[in-house]
Structure formats: C-alpha cells, structure tokens
GROMACS .gro file of C-alpha atoms in nm:
model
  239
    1UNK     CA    1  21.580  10.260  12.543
    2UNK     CA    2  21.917  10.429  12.568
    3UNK     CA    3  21.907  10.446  12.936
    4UNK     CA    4  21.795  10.120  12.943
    5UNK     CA    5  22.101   9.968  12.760
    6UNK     CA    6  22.314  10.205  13.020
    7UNK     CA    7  22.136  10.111  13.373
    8UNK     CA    8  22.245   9.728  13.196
    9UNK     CA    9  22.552   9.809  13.070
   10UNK     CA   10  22.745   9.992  13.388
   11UNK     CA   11  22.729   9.685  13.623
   12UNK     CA   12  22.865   9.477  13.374
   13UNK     CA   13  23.127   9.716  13.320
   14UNK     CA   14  23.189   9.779  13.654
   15UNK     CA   15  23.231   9.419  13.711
   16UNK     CA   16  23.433   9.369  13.383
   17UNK     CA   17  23.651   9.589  13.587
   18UNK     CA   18  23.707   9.497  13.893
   19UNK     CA   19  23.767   9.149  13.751
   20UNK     CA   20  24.047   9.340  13.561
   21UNK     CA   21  24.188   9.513  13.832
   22UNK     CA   22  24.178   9.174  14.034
   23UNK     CA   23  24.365   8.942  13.800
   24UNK     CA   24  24.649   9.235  13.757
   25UNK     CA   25  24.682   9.267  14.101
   26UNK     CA   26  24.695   8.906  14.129
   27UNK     CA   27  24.912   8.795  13.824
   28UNK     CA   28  25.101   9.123  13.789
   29UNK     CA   29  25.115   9.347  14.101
   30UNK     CA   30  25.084   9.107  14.364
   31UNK     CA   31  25.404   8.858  14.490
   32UNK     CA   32  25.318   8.475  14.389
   33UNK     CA   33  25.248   8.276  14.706
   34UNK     CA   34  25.550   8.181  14.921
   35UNK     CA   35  25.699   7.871  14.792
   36UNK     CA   36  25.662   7.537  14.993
   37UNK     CA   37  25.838   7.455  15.321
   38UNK     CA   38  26.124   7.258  15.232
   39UNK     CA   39  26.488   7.064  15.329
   40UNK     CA   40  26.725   7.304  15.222
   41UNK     CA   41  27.111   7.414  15.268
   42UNK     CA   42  27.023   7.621  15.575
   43UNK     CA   43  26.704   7.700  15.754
   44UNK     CA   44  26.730   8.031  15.661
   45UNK     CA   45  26.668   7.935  15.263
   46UNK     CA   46  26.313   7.906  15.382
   47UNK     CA   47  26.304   8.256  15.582
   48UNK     CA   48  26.202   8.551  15.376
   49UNK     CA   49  26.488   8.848  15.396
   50UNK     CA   50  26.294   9.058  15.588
   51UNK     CA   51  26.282   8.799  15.863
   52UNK     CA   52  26.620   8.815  16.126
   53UNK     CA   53  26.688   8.494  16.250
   54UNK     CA   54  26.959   8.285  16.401
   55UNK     CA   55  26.996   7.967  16.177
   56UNK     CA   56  27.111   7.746  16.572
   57UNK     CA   57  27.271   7.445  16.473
   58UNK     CA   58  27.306   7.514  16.134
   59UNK     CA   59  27.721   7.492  16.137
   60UNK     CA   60  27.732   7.320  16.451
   61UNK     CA   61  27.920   7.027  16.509
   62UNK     CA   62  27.750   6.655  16.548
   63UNK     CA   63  27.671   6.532  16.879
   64UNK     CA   64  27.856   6.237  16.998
   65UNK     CA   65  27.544   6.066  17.095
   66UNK     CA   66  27.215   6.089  16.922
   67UNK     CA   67  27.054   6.010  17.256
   68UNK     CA   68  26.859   6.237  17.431
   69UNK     CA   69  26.646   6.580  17.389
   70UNK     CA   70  26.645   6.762  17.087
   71UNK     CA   71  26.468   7.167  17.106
   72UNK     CA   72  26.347   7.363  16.853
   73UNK     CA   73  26.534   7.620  16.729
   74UNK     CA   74  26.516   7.976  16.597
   75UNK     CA   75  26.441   7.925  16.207
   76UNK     CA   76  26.180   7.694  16.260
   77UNK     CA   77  25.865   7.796  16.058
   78UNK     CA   78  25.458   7.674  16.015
   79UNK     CA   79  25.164   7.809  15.890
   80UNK     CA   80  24.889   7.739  15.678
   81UNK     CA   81  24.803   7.708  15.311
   82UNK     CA   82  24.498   7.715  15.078
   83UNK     CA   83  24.378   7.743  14.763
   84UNK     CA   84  24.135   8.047  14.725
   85UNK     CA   85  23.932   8.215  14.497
   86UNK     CA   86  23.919   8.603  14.472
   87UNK     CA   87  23.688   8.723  14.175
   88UNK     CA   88  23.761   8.463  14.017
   89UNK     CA   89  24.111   8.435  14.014
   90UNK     CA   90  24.274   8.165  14.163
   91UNK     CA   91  24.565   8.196  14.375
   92UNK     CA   92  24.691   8.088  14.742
   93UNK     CA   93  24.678   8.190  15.055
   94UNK     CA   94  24.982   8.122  15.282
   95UNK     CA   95  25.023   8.210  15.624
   96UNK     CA   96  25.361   8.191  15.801
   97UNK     CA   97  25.523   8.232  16.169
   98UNK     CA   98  25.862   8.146  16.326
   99UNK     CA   99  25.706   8.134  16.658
  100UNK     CA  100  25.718   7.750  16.681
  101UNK     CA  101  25.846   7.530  17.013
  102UNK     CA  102  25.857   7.217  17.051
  103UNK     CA  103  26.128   6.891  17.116
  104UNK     CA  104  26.215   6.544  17.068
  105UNK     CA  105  26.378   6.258  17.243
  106UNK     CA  106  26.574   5.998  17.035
  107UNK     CA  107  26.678   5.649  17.143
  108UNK     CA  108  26.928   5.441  16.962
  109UNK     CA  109  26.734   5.458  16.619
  110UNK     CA  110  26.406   5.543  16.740
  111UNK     CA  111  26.225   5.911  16.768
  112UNK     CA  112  26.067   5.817  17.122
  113UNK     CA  113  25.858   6.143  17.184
  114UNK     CA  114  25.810   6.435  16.948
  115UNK     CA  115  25.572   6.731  17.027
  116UNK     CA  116  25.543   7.062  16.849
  117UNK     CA  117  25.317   7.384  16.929
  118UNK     CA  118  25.280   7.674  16.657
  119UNK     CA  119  25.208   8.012  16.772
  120UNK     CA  120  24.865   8.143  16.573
  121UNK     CA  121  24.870   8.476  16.659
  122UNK     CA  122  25.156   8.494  16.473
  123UNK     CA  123  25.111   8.353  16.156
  124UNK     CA  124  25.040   8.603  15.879
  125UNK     CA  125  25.029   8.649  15.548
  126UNK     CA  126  25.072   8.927  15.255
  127UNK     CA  127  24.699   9.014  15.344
  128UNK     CA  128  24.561   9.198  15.673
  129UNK     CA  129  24.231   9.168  15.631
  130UNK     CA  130  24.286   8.794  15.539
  131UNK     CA  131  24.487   8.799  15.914
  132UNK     CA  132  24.234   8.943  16.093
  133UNK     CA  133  23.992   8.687  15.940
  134UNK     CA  134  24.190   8.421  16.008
  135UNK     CA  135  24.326   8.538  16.428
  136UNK     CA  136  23.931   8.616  16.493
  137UNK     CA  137  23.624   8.455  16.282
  138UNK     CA  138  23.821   8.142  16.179
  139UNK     CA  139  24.089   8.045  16.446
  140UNK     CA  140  23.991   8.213  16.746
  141UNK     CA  141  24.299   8.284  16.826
  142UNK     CA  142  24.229   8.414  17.184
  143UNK     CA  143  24.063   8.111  17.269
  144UNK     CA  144  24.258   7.896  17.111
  145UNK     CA  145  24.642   8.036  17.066
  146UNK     CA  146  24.805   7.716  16.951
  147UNK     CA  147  24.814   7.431  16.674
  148UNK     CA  148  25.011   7.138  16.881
  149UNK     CA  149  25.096   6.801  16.714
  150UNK     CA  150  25.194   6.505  16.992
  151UNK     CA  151  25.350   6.206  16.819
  152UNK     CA  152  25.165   5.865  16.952
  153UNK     CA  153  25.348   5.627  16.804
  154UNK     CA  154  25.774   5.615  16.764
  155UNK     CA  155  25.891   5.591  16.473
  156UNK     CA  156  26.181   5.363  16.411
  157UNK     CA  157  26.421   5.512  16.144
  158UNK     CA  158  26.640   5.180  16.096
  159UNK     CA  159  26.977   5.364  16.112
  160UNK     CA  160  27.042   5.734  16.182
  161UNK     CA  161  27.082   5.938  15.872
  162UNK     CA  162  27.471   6.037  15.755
  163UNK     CA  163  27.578   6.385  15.762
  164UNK     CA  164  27.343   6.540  15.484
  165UNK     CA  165  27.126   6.241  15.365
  166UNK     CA  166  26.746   6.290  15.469
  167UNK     CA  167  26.509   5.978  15.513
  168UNK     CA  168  26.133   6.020  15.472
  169UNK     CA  169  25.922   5.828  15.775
  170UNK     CA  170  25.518   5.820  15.858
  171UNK     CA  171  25.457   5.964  16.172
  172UNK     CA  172  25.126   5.915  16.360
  173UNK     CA  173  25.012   6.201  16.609
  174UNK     CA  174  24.730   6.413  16.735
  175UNK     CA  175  24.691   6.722  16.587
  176UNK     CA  176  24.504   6.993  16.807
  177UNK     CA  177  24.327   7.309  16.621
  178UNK     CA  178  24.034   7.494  16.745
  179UNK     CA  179  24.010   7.297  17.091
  180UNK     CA  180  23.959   6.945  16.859
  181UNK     CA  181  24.214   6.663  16.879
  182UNK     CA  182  24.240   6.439  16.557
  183UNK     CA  183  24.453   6.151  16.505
  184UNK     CA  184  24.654   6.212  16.166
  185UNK     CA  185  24.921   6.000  15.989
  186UNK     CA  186  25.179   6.202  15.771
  187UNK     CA  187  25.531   6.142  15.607
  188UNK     CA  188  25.753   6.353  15.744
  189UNK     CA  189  26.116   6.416  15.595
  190UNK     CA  190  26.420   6.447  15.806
  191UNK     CA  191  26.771   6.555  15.715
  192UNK     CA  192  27.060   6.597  15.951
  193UNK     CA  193  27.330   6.872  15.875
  194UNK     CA  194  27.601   6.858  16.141
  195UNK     CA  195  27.420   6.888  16.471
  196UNK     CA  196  27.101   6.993  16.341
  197UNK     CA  197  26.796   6.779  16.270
  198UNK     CA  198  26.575   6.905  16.047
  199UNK     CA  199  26.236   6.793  16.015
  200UNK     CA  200  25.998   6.872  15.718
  201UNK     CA  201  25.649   6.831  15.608
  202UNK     CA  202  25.232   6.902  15.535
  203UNK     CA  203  24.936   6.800  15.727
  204UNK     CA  204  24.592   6.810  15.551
  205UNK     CA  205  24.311   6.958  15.754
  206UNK     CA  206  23.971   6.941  15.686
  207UNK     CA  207  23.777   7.287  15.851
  208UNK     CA  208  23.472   7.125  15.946
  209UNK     CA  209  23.682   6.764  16.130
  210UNK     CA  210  23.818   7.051  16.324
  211UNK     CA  211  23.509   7.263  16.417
  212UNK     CA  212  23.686   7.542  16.207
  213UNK     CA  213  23.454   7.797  16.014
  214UNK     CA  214  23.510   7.845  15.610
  215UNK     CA  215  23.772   8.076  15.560
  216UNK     CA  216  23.557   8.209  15.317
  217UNK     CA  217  23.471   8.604  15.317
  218UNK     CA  218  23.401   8.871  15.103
  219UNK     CA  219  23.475   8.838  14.751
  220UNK     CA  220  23.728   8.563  14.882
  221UNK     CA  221  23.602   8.194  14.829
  222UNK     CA  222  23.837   7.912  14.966
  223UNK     CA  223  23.845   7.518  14.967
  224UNK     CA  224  23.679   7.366  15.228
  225UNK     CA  225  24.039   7.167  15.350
  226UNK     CA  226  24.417   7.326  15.342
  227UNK     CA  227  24.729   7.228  15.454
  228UNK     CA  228  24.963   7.272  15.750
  229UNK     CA  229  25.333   7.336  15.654
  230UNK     CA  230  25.643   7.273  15.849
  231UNK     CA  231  25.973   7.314  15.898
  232UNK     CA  232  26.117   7.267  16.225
  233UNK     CA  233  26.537   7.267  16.307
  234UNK     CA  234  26.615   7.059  16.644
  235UNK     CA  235  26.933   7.109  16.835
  236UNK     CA  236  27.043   6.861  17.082
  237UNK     CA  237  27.010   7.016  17.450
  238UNK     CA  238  27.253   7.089  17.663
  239UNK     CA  239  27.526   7.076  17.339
   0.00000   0.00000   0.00000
C-alpha cells in the first residue's frame, strides 16, 4: 500500500513542480512581454537598448512639400504577438525585427500608395526554441521570407497633420503571410514629427485564413489568431 500511495504520489509531485518552477520563471525570473508598438517621442522609445539604430528623420527638418515618396527608415519595427499558454501559465509571446522596407507616395491630402514588407527571418523573441518553431514548422520562413501589406484603397486624411498631432485613419490592404493574400481593413495611427511620418498599428490574423499551422508545441498552447504589430518611420526621399 505504501508503494502504492508513492508510484501515485511522485507524478503529482513532479508535476506540482514543474508547474512551480514554470509560474516563477514566468512571473518572477522571466522579463514581462515587450510592451505594445506605439507613437512615441522618438522611434527609438520603442527599440530595446540592446538594439543600435539610427532614429532617420527623427530631428529632421519638414519637407516643403508633402508630395512625393516617403521610405522606410532605420527604427522601423514588426513582429508578431500572441497569447500563449505554458503549463498553465498565461503569458505572451512577442516576436520583433527592425528589418522592415517599405514606402509611400502622398498627394495633396491623400496617401496614394503604401506598401510594406517585414523580414521573418528576423523576427525573434526572448525564446529560441519558440524562434525556431516559428522560422520552420509555422512560417516557413525559407519558403516564404516575407509578411507584405499593399494598401488598395487611398486614404484621404482631410488635412495633413501639424507638427506633432497624429490622426487615426482605416486603411484597406492585402496582407500576404504564408504565400496567402487576404484583404484586411485596420486603423492605422499616424503622427508627423518634423520630417518624419510615423505610422502605427495591429493587424489580426487568423492561422488557419492564412494556411498557417498552430503555433502550438510542447508544453506551449497558443490562441488560434494573434496580432501583427507595427511601427514604421517614413522619410521623404531624396530630402
């Protein structure tokens, strides 16, 4: 009987302590998630420390015409986010790179064109098995290297933005992940500071719209949907 209650008692212990170990490594040991993407100051409030960048257009002077191509500068930053499940304990997965192109061509008061292409071999997170999950099971990243939005539809802003203010627009595009093209609809923020434009904002994804596997492995369990997070600083060309 006394073996008995032991053969019963050790997993439970054993999982008693791993569930332990996991919420202290989570709530205690581990750093919290990356905050959100957001407008800030500077592009580099959203950059962690470790990260060298070059903030272009930050302290620049503004154009004197809006008119024409804006490019993406260094400072720009995308990646991924989801809620997941580890043991039990929730937390978030966020994935990050600065390896983002793309441009934009403004007319009068209207964005005209606006495409953007993220990097994925990039992106990473605080995790490496959780990157190697996500460059070869889930994203294919060989196959399929970027995440591109394409705006279909201009967006007519009314006025241009004063030095500082930011104005909040929908903006209708395809989104490409994992060799599918979706049409989405998001609101995008945008907030000029001298002769930078900064753009801001999420895109939900559903894995399955996309032909993208679960994230799911392991002990890990995520949603079934996440979000794409950006932040992307445009400098007029040729300025």
């Amino acid at each position: 009987m006394r073996r008995l209650k032991w053969i019963i008692a050790l997993p439970i212990a054993a999982l008693l302590l791993v569930t332990a170990g996991t919420w202290t490594y989570i709530h205690v040991l581990s750093d919290d998630a990356p905050a959100r993407l957001t407008l800030g100051g500077s592009i580099a409030d959203n950059v962690p420390a470790t990260t060298a960048i070059t903030a272009a257009g930050d302290s620049t002077a503004a154009p004197a015409s809006f008119d024409g191509t804006w490019i993406a500068t260094s400072g720009s930053q995308a990646g991924y986010r989801v809620n997941e499940v580890l043991f039990g304990q929730s937390t978030e997965a966020v994935g990050r790179t600065s390896n983002v192109d793309g441009a934009l061509t403004i007319s009068g008061t209207k964005i005209e064109t606006a495409d953007i292409s993220i990097d994925l071999a990039s992106v990473t997170s605080d995790k490496s098995q959780r990157d190697n999950q996500f460059r070869g099971r889930i994203m294919s990243v060989t196959k399929y290297p970027t995440a591109t939005f394409k705006l279909t539809s201009p967006i007519d802003l009314g006025s241009l933005p004063a030095d500082g203010a930011t104005v909040s627009v929908p903006a209708t595009g395809d989104l490409t992940l994992h060799g599918a093209t979706k049409s989405v609809t998001t609101t995008v923020t945008a907030k000029r500071t001298g002769g930078t434009i900064q753009v801001n904002g999420t895109i939900p994804v559903v894995f399955a719209d996309y032909g993208i596997p679960n994230p799911s492995f392991g002990p890990a369990n995520t949603d079934d949907h996440g979000v794409i997070e950006f932040l992307v600083a445009f400098a007029k060309s040729g300025e």
